[in-house]
PDB file of C-alpha atoms in Angstrom:
ATOM      1  CA  LEU A  28      -9.626  10.744  -1.922  1.00  0.00           C
ATOM      2  CA  ALA A  29      -7.523  13.823  -1.356  1.00  0.00           C
ATOM      3  CA  LYS A  30      -4.243  14.115  -3.196  1.00  0.00           C
ATOM      4  CA  THR A  31      -1.059  14.251  -1.137  1.00  0.00           C
ATOM      5  CA  THR A  32       2.356  15.740  -1.868  1.00  0.00           C
ATOM      6  CA  GLN A  33       5.544  14.722  -0.071  1.00  0.00           C
ATOM      7  CA  PRO A  34       9.268  14.942  -0.803  1.00  0.00           C
ATOM      8  CA  ILE A  35      10.606  12.285  -3.147  1.00  0.00           C
ATOM      9  CA  SER A  36      13.610  11.518  -0.971  1.00  0.00           C
ATOM     10  CA  MET A  37      15.339  12.426   2.296  1.00  0.00           C
ATOM     11  CA  ASP A  38      18.655  11.540   3.905  1.00  0.00           C
ATOM     12  CA  SER A  39      19.598  11.518   7.561  1.00  0.00           C
ATOM     13  CA  TYR A  40      21.956   9.871  10.031  1.00  0.00           C
ATOM     14  CA  GLU A  41      21.601   7.344  12.801  1.00  0.00           C
ATOM     15  CA  GLY A  42      20.402   8.847  16.071  1.00  0.00           C
ATOM     16  CA  GLN A  43      18.798  11.890  14.460  1.00  0.00           C
ATOM     17  CA  GLU A  44      15.132  12.841  14.520  1.00  0.00           C
ATOM     18  CA  VAL A  45      13.552  12.757  11.068  1.00  0.00           C
ATOM     19  CA  ASN A  46      10.501  14.757  10.107  1.00  0.00           C
ATOM     20  CA  ILE A  47       8.660  14.060   6.848  1.00  0.00           C
ATOM     21  CA  THR A  48       5.987  16.564   5.877  1.00  0.00           C
ATOM     22  CA  CYS A  49       3.013  15.809   3.673  1.00  0.00           C
ATOM     23  CA  SER A  50       0.695  18.370   2.062  1.00  0.00           C
ATOM     24  CA  HIS A  51      -2.991  17.597   1.601  1.00  0.00           C
ATOM     25  CA  ASN A  52      -4.669  20.902   0.782  1.00  0.00           C
ATOM     26  CA  ASN A  53      -7.978  19.336  -0.257  1.00  0.00           C
ATOM     27  CA  ILE A  54      -8.500  17.177   2.810  1.00  0.00           C
ATOM     28  CA  ALA A  55     -12.183  16.648   3.619  1.00  0.00           C
ATOM     29  CA  THR A  56     -13.849  16.944   7.003  1.00  0.00           C
ATOM     30  CA  ASN A  57     -14.264  13.175   7.317  1.00  0.00           C
ATOM     31  CA  ASP A  58     -10.721  12.338   6.216  1.00  0.00           C
ATOM     32  CA  TYR A  59      -8.050  10.790   8.380  1.00  0.00           C
ATOM     33  CA  ILE A  60      -4.305  10.960   7.711  1.00  0.00           C
ATOM     34  CA  THR A  61      -2.416   7.686   7.682  1.00  0.00           C
ATOM     35  CA  TRP A  62       1.239   6.844   7.144  1.00  0.00           C
ATOM     36  CA  TYR A  63       2.579   3.565   5.814  1.00  0.00           C
ATOM     37  CA  GLN A  64       6.152   2.272   5.712  1.00  0.00           C
ATOM     38  CA  GLN A  65       7.517  -0.039   3.039  1.00  0.00           C
ATOM     39  CA  PHE A  66      10.795  -1.925   3.163  1.00  0.00           C
ATOM     40  CA  PRO A  67      12.340  -3.431   0.022  1.00  0.00           C
ATOM     41  CA  SER A  68      10.667  -6.669  -1.058  1.00  0.00           C
ATOM     42  CA  GLN A  69       7.823  -6.204   1.405  1.00  0.00           C
ATOM     43  CA  GLY A  70       4.319  -4.797   1.283  1.00  0.00           C
ATOM     44  CA  PRO A  71       3.448  -1.492   2.972  1.00  0.00           C
ATOM     45  CA  ARG A  72       2.935  -1.570   6.730  1.00  0.00           C
ATOM     46  CA  PHE A  73       0.707   0.738   8.799  1.00  0.00           C
ATOM     47  CA  ILE A  74       2.653   3.108  11.056  1.00  0.00           C
ATOM     48  CA  ILE A  75       0.295   5.693  12.463  1.00  0.00           C
ATOM     49  CA  GLN A  76      -2.999   7.469  11.891  1.00  0.00           C
ATOM     50  CA  GLY A  77      -4.489  10.728  13.129  1.00  0.00           C
ATOM     51  CA  TYR A  78      -7.270  13.233  12.625  1.00  0.00           C
ATOM     52  CA  LYS A  79      -5.965  16.365  14.331  1.00  0.00           C
ATOM     53  CA  THR A  80      -3.330  17.655  16.787  1.00  0.00           C
ATOM     54  CA  LYS A  81      -0.796  15.034  17.815  1.00  0.00           C
ATOM     55  CA  VAL A  82      -0.742  11.260  17.904  1.00  0.00           C
ATOM     56  CA  THR A  83       2.116   9.178  19.294  1.00  0.00           C
ATOM     57  CA  ASN A  84       2.762   5.467  19.344  1.00  0.00           C
ATOM     58  CA  GLU A  85       5.805   3.279  19.953  1.00  0.00           C
ATOM     59  CA  VAL A  86       7.103   3.882  16.439  1.00  0.00           C
ATOM     60  CA  ALA A  87       6.413   7.515  15.542  1.00  0.00           C
ATOM     61  CA  SER A  88       4.562  10.732  16.208  1.00  0.00           C
ATOM     62  CA  LEU A  89       2.167  12.467  13.869  1.00  0.00           C
ATOM     63  CA  PHE A  90       1.656  16.221  14.061  1.00  0.00           C
ATOM     64  CA  ILE A  91      -1.390  17.767  12.396  1.00  0.00           C
ATOM     65  CA  PRO A  92      -1.961  21.555  12.493  1.00  0.00           C
ATOM     66  CA  ALA A  93      -5.379  23.046  13.077  1.00  0.00           C
ATOM     67  CA  ASP A  94      -6.129  23.589   9.371  1.00  0.00           C
ATOM     68  CA  ARG A  95      -5.208  19.943   8.641  1.00  0.00           C
ATOM     69  CA  LYS A  96      -3.768  20.902   5.255  1.00  0.00           C
ATOM     70  CA  SER A  97      -0.488  19.228   6.103  1.00  0.00           C
ATOM     71  CA  SER A  98       0.919  16.675   8.491  1.00  0.00           C
ATOM     72  CA  THR A  99       4.370  15.728   9.733  1.00  0.00           C
ATOM     73  CA  LEU A 100       5.568  12.239  10.518  1.00  0.00           C
ATOM     74  CA  SER A 101       8.295  12.337  13.149  1.00  0.00           C
ATOM     75  CA  LEU A 102      10.672   9.414  13.668  1.00  0.00           C
ATOM     76  CA  PRO A 103      12.752   9.808  16.845  1.00  0.00           C
ATOM     77  CA  ARG A 104      16.382   8.662  16.935  1.00  0.00           C
ATOM     78  CA  VAL A 105      16.378   6.796  13.637  1.00  0.00           C
ATOM     79  CA  SER A 106      18.506   3.746  12.949  1.00  0.00           C
ATOM     80  CA  LEU A 107      19.701   2.116   9.737  1.00  0.00           C
ATOM     81  CA  SER A 108      16.650  -0.140   9.842  1.00  0.00           C
ATOM     82  CA  ASP A 109      14.363   2.864   9.360  1.00  0.00           C
ATOM     83  CA  THR A 110      15.572   3.128   5.765  1.00  0.00           C
ATOM     84  CA  ALA A 111      12.358   2.649   3.797  1.00  0.00           C
ATOM     85  CA  VAL A 112       9.735   4.408   1.697  1.00  0.00           C
ATOM     86  CA  TYR A 113       7.121   6.305   3.686  1.00  0.00           C
ATOM     87  CA  TYR A 114       3.681   6.988   2.248  1.00  0.00           C
ATOM     88  CA  CYS A 115       1.192   9.593   3.406  1.00  0.00           C
ATOM     89  CA  LEU A 116      -2.445   8.735   2.635  1.00  0.00           C
ATOM     90  CA  VAL A 117      -5.652  10.639   3.234  1.00  0.00           C
ATOM     91  CA  GLY A 118      -9.110   9.119   3.275  1.00  0.00           C
ATOM     92  CA  ASP A 119     -12.231   8.534   5.324  1.00  0.00           C
ATOM     93  CA  SER A 120     -12.448   5.853   7.945  1.00  0.00           C
ATOM     94  CA  PHE A 121     -13.984   3.402   5.501  1.00  0.00           C
ATOM     95  CA  SER A 122     -10.842   3.500   3.394  1.00  0.00           C
ATOM     96  CA  PHE A 123      -8.564   2.462   6.195  1.00  0.00           C
ATOM     97  CA  GLN A 124     -10.941  -0.146   7.573  1.00  0.00           C
ATOM     98  CA  GLY A 125     -10.661  -2.116   4.383  1.00  0.00           C
ATOM     99  CA  ALA A 126     -13.964  -1.007   2.884  1.00  0.00           C
ATOM    100  CA  GLN A 127     -12.407   1.012   0.079  1.00  0.00           C
ATOM    101  CA  LYS A 128      -9.192   1.093  -1.865  1.00  0.00           C
ATOM    102  CA  LEU A 129      -6.143   2.965  -0.642  1.00  0.00           C
ATOM    103  CA  VAL A 130      -4.583   5.557  -2.937  1.00  0.00           C
ATOM    104  CA  PHE A 131      -0.813   5.761  -2.684  1.00  0.00           C
ATOM    105  CA  GLY A 132       1.411   8.497  -4.048  1.00  0.00           C
ATOM    106  CA  GLN A 133       5.109   8.082  -4.815  1.00  0.00           C
ATOM    107  CA  GLY A 134       6.105   8.248  -1.170  1.00  0.00           C
ATOM    108  CA  THR A 135       9.296   9.548   0.415  1.00  0.00           C
ATOM    109  CA  ARG A 136      12.385   7.398   0.119  1.00  0.00           C
ATOM    110  CA  LEU A 137      14.204   7.841   3.437  1.00  0.00           C
ATOM    111  CA  THR A 138      17.835   6.775   3.632  1.00  0.00           C
ATOM    112  CA  ILE A 139      19.562   6.576   7.003  1.00  0.00           C
ATOM    113  CA  ASN A 140      23.352   6.716   6.915  1.00  0.00           C
ATOM    114  CA  PRO A 141      25.800   5.498   9.591  1.00  0.00           C
TER     115      PRO A 141
ATOM    116  CA  GLY B  29      -1.865 -18.262   8.652  1.00  0.00           C
ATOM    117  CA  ALA B  30      -0.082 -15.532  10.520  1.00  0.00           C
ATOM    118  CA  GLY B  31       0.128 -13.192   7.567  1.00  0.00           C
ATOM    119  CA  VAL B  32      -0.904 -12.694   3.960  1.00  0.00           C
ATOM    120  CA  SER B  33       0.899 -15.254   1.807  1.00  0.00           C
ATOM    121  CA  GLN B  34       1.586 -14.731  -1.880  1.00  0.00           C
ATOM    122  CA  THR B  35       2.930 -17.322  -4.274  1.00  0.00           C
ATOM    123  CA  PRO B  36       5.115 -17.486  -6.175  1.00  0.00           C
ATOM    124  CA  SER B  37       7.423 -14.799  -4.809  1.00  0.00           C
ATOM    125  CA  ASN B  38       8.987 -14.426  -8.240  1.00  0.00           C
ATOM    126  CA  LYS B  39       7.684 -15.314 -11.667  1.00  0.00           C
ATOM    127  CA  VAL B  40       9.440 -14.933 -15.000  1.00  0.00           C
ATOM    128  CA  THR B  41       7.341 -15.529 -18.067  1.00  0.00           C
ATOM    129  CA  GLU B  42       7.578 -14.981 -21.790  1.00  0.00           C
ATOM    130  CA  LYS B  43       5.582 -12.316 -23.568  1.00  0.00           C
ATOM    131  CA  GLY B  44       2.213 -13.682 -24.624  1.00  0.00           C
ATOM    132  CA  LYS B  45       2.003 -16.356 -21.931  1.00  0.00           C
ATOM    133  CA  TYR B  46      -0.698 -16.754 -19.283  1.00  0.00           C
ATOM    134  CA  VAL B  47       0.125 -16.412 -15.570  1.00  0.00           C
ATOM    135  CA  GLU B  48      -1.688 -16.934 -12.288  1.00  0.00           C
ATOM    136  CA  LEU B  49      -0.716 -15.264  -9.050  1.00  0.00           C
ATOM    137  CA  ARG B  50      -2.077 -16.587  -5.771  1.00  0.00           C
ATOM    138  CA  CYS B  51      -2.971 -14.826  -2.532  1.00  0.00           C
ATOM    139  CA  ASP B  52      -3.778 -16.531   0.784  1.00  0.00           C
ATOM    140  CA  PRO B  53      -5.272 -13.877   3.089  1.00  0.00           C
ATOM    141  CA  ILE B  54      -5.288 -13.923   6.848  1.00  0.00           C
ATOM    142  CA  SER B  55      -7.907 -16.407   8.027  1.00  0.00           C
ATOM    143  CA  GLY B  56     -11.260 -14.756   8.595  1.00  0.00           C
ATOM    144  CA  HIS B  57     -10.479 -11.568   6.694  1.00  0.00           C
ATOM    145  CA  THR B  58     -13.445 -10.787   4.481  1.00  0.00           C
ATOM    146  CA  ALA B  59     -11.886  -7.997   2.426  1.00  0.00           C
ATOM    147  CA  LEU B  60      -9.118  -8.758  -0.076  1.00  0.00           C
ATOM    148  CA  TYR B  61      -7.283  -6.343  -2.356  1.00  0.00           C
ATOM    149  CA  TRP B  62      -4.888  -6.610  -5.269  1.00  0.00           C
ATOM    150  CA  TYR B  63      -2.438  -3.809  -6.012  1.00  0.00           C
ATOM    151  CA  ARG B  64       0.312  -3.445  -8.594  1.00  0.00           C
ATOM    152  CA  GLN B  65       3.555  -1.627  -7.878  1.00  0.00           C
ATOM    153  CA  SER B  66       5.973  -0.524 -10.568  1.00  0.00           C
ATOM    154  CA  LEU B  67       9.559   0.384  -9.774  1.00  0.00           C
ATOM    155  CA  GLY B  68       9.818   3.661  -7.875  1.00  0.00           C
ATOM    156  CA  GLN B  69       6.058   4.093  -7.638  1.00  0.00           C
ATOM    157  CA  GLY B  70       3.492   3.561  -4.916  1.00  0.00           C
ATOM    158  CA  PRO B  71       1.068   0.636  -5.079  1.00  0.00           C
ATOM    159  CA  GLU B  72      -1.755   1.086  -7.574  1.00  0.00           C
ATOM    160  CA  PHE B  73      -5.195  -0.387  -6.855  1.00  0.00           C
ATOM    161  CA  LEU B  74      -6.444  -3.165  -9.129  1.00  0.00           C
ATOM    162  CA  ILE B  75      -9.452  -4.914  -7.554  1.00  0.00           C
ATOM    163  CA  TYR B  76     -11.251  -5.350  -4.230  1.00  0.00           C
ATOM    164  CA  PHE B  77     -13.218  -8.391  -3.031  1.00  0.00           C
ATOM    165  CA  GLN B  78     -15.733  -8.442  -0.230  1.00  0.00           C
ATOM    166  CA  GLY B  79     -16.300 -12.131   0.365  1.00  0.00           C
ATOM    167  CA  THR B  80     -16.563 -13.929  -2.963  1.00  0.00           C
ATOM    168  CA  GLY B  81     -17.667 -10.977  -5.038  1.00  0.00           C
ATOM    169  CA  ALA B  82     -15.624  -8.240  -6.651  1.00  0.00           C
ATOM    170  CA  ALA B  83     -16.893  -5.048  -5.013  1.00  0.00           C
ATOM    171  CA  ASP B  84     -14.669  -2.780  -7.106  1.00  0.00           C
ATOM    172  CA  ASP B  85     -12.683  -3.825 -10.184  1.00  0.00           C
ATOM    173  CA  SER B  86     -12.191  -0.324 -11.535  1.00  0.00           C
ATOM    174  CA  GLY B  87      -8.401  -0.586 -11.310  1.00  0.00           C
ATOM    175  CA  LEU B  88      -7.977  -3.529 -13.673  1.00  0.00           C
ATOM    176  CA  PRO B  89      -6.120  -2.008 -16.650  1.00  0.00           C
ATOM    177  CA  ASN B  90      -7.809  -4.065 -19.381  1.00  0.00           C
ATOM    178  CA  ASP B  91      -9.627  -7.319 -20.066  1.00  0.00           C
ATOM    179  CA  ARG B  92      -6.400  -9.330 -19.998  1.00  0.00           C
ATOM    180  CA  PHE B  93      -6.548  -9.048 -16.206  1.00  0.00           C
ATOM    181  CA  PHE B  94      -9.045 -11.060 -14.181  1.00  0.00           C
ATOM    182  CA  ALA B  95      -9.280 -12.109 -10.551  1.00  0.00           C
ATOM    183  CA  VAL B  96     -11.374 -14.634  -8.655  1.00  0.00           C
ATOM    184  CA  ARG B  97     -12.078 -15.539  -5.056  1.00  0.00           C
ATOM    185  CA  PRO B  98     -14.484 -18.467  -5.358  1.00  0.00           C
ATOM    186  CA  GLU B  99     -14.770 -19.464  -1.703  1.00  0.00           C
ATOM    187  CA  GLY B 100     -14.186 -16.120  -0.104  1.00  0.00           C
ATOM    188  CA  SER B 101     -10.672 -16.947   1.006  1.00  0.00           C
ATOM    189  CA  VAL B 102      -7.847 -17.603  -1.485  1.00  0.00           C
ATOM    190  CA  SER B 103      -7.734 -15.317  -4.503  1.00  0.00           C
ATOM    191  CA  THR B 104      -6.055 -15.756  -7.870  1.00  0.00           C
ATOM    192  CA  LEU B 105      -5.052 -12.911 -10.178  1.00  0.00           C
ATOM    193  CA  LYS B 106      -4.945 -14.083 -13.772  1.00  0.00           C
ATOM    194  CA  ILE B 107      -3.163 -12.284 -16.589  1.00  0.00           C
ATOM    195  CA  GLN B 108      -3.630 -13.400 -20.183  1.00  0.00           C
ATOM    196  CA  ARG B 109      -1.322 -12.668 -23.103  1.00  0.00           C
ATOM    197  CA  THR B 110       1.246 -11.019 -20.855  1.00  0.00           C
ATOM    198  CA  GLU B 111       3.104  -7.954 -22.099  1.00  0.00           C
ATOM    199  CA  ARG B 112       6.436  -6.507 -20.987  1.00  0.00           C
ATOM    200  CA  GLY B 113       4.547  -3.589 -19.449  1.00  0.00           C
ATOM    201  CA  ASP B 114       2.874  -5.999 -17.025  1.00  0.00           C
ATOM    202  CA  SER B 115       6.205  -6.458 -15.251  1.00  0.00           C
ATOM    203  CA  ALA B 116       5.747  -5.234 -11.687  1.00  0.00           C
ATOM    204  CA  VAL B 117       5.277  -6.409  -8.117  1.00  0.00           C
ATOM    205  CA  TYR B 118       1.735  -7.578  -7.499  1.00  0.00           C
ATOM    206  CA  LEU B 119       0.661  -7.044  -3.893  1.00  0.00           C
ATOM    207  CA  CYS B 120      -2.266  -8.597  -2.084  1.00  0.00           C
ATOM    208  CA  ALA B 121      -3.786  -7.224   1.137  1.00  0.00           C
ATOM    209  CA  SER B 122      -6.556  -8.406   3.416  1.00  0.00           C
ATOM    210  CA  SER B 123      -8.612  -6.785   6.130  1.00  0.00           C
ATOM    211  CA  PRO B 124     -11.209  -7.762   8.712  1.00  0.00           C
ATOM    212  CA  GLN B 125     -13.656  -5.119   7.541  1.00  0.00           C
ATOM    213  CA  GLY B 126     -14.847  -2.940  10.329  1.00  0.00           C
ATOM    214  CA  ASN B 127     -11.523  -2.906  12.109  1.00  0.00           C
ATOM    215  CA  TYR B 128      -8.175  -1.443  11.293  1.00  0.00           C
ATOM    216  CA  GLY B 129      -5.831  -4.108  10.075  1.00  0.00           C
ATOM    217  CA  TYR B 130      -5.023  -3.683   6.420  1.00  0.00           C
ATOM    218  CA  THR B 131      -2.227  -6.276   6.047  1.00  0.00           C
ATOM    219  CA  PHE B 132      -0.173  -6.604   2.889  1.00  0.00           C
ATOM    220  CA  GLY B 133       1.697  -9.637   1.665  1.00  0.00           C
ATOM    221  CA  SER B 134       5.268  -9.431   0.374  1.00  0.00           C
ATOM    222  CA  GLY B 135       4.120  -9.554  -3.219  1.00  0.00           C
ATOM    223  CA  THR B 136       4.867 -11.505  -6.379  1.00  0.00           C
ATOM    224  CA  ARG B 137       7.509  -9.992  -8.621  1.00  0.00           C
ATOM    225  CA  LEU B 138       6.400 -10.646 -12.201  1.00  0.00           C
ATOM    226  CA  THR B 139       8.896 -10.232 -15.009  1.00  0.00           C
ATOM    227  CA  VAL B 140       7.743 -10.562 -18.593  1.00  0.00           C
ATOM    228  CA  VAL B 141      10.605 -11.122 -21.042  1.00  0.00           C
TER     229      VAL B 141
END
């Protein structure tokens, strides 16, 4: 599984758009990019997944450039409840379908201030 | 149940004691995972079950750690001769293999004193 690099921590304010960038220089052709969110005292929760270009759901958007060596998770108009750790993971479809282990890095600790 | 249930939510034990951590996956989920998460770190893979059998136990740190899933549903993680370094949150996840839906439980916080 490709290694990922993301900032250790970020701070922002309520109502702002937050962008968290993840580097994955060794991503393979079959790899997908997936982001998980983890609140204190809870397990990680799936947010969004993409392969290329842009993906949007009710929670976030995921931007992936053509070379796929990085990706950016975008959270629109954040609130205090978006304070959490965000993990970027890269792996083939079997990984995210529960057929293989997930490999987590340290994640990005996002703090939203009033 | 509606989600992955882990019991107990907290466990404090003395160094050298034996502990069992239980995971009740979502009904019908064939894949079950155990992860360990230390403070400030991401979850670290321990073992993966497909049905009753351990498909990948490469993450178990040593032979003090063992896990079972005898009927393909509930799983128990067993730690013998606990050490202070075993203190962490132990997370369980289940998945209906073949579909997205990797669901984690809230974990068991193990503290070895």
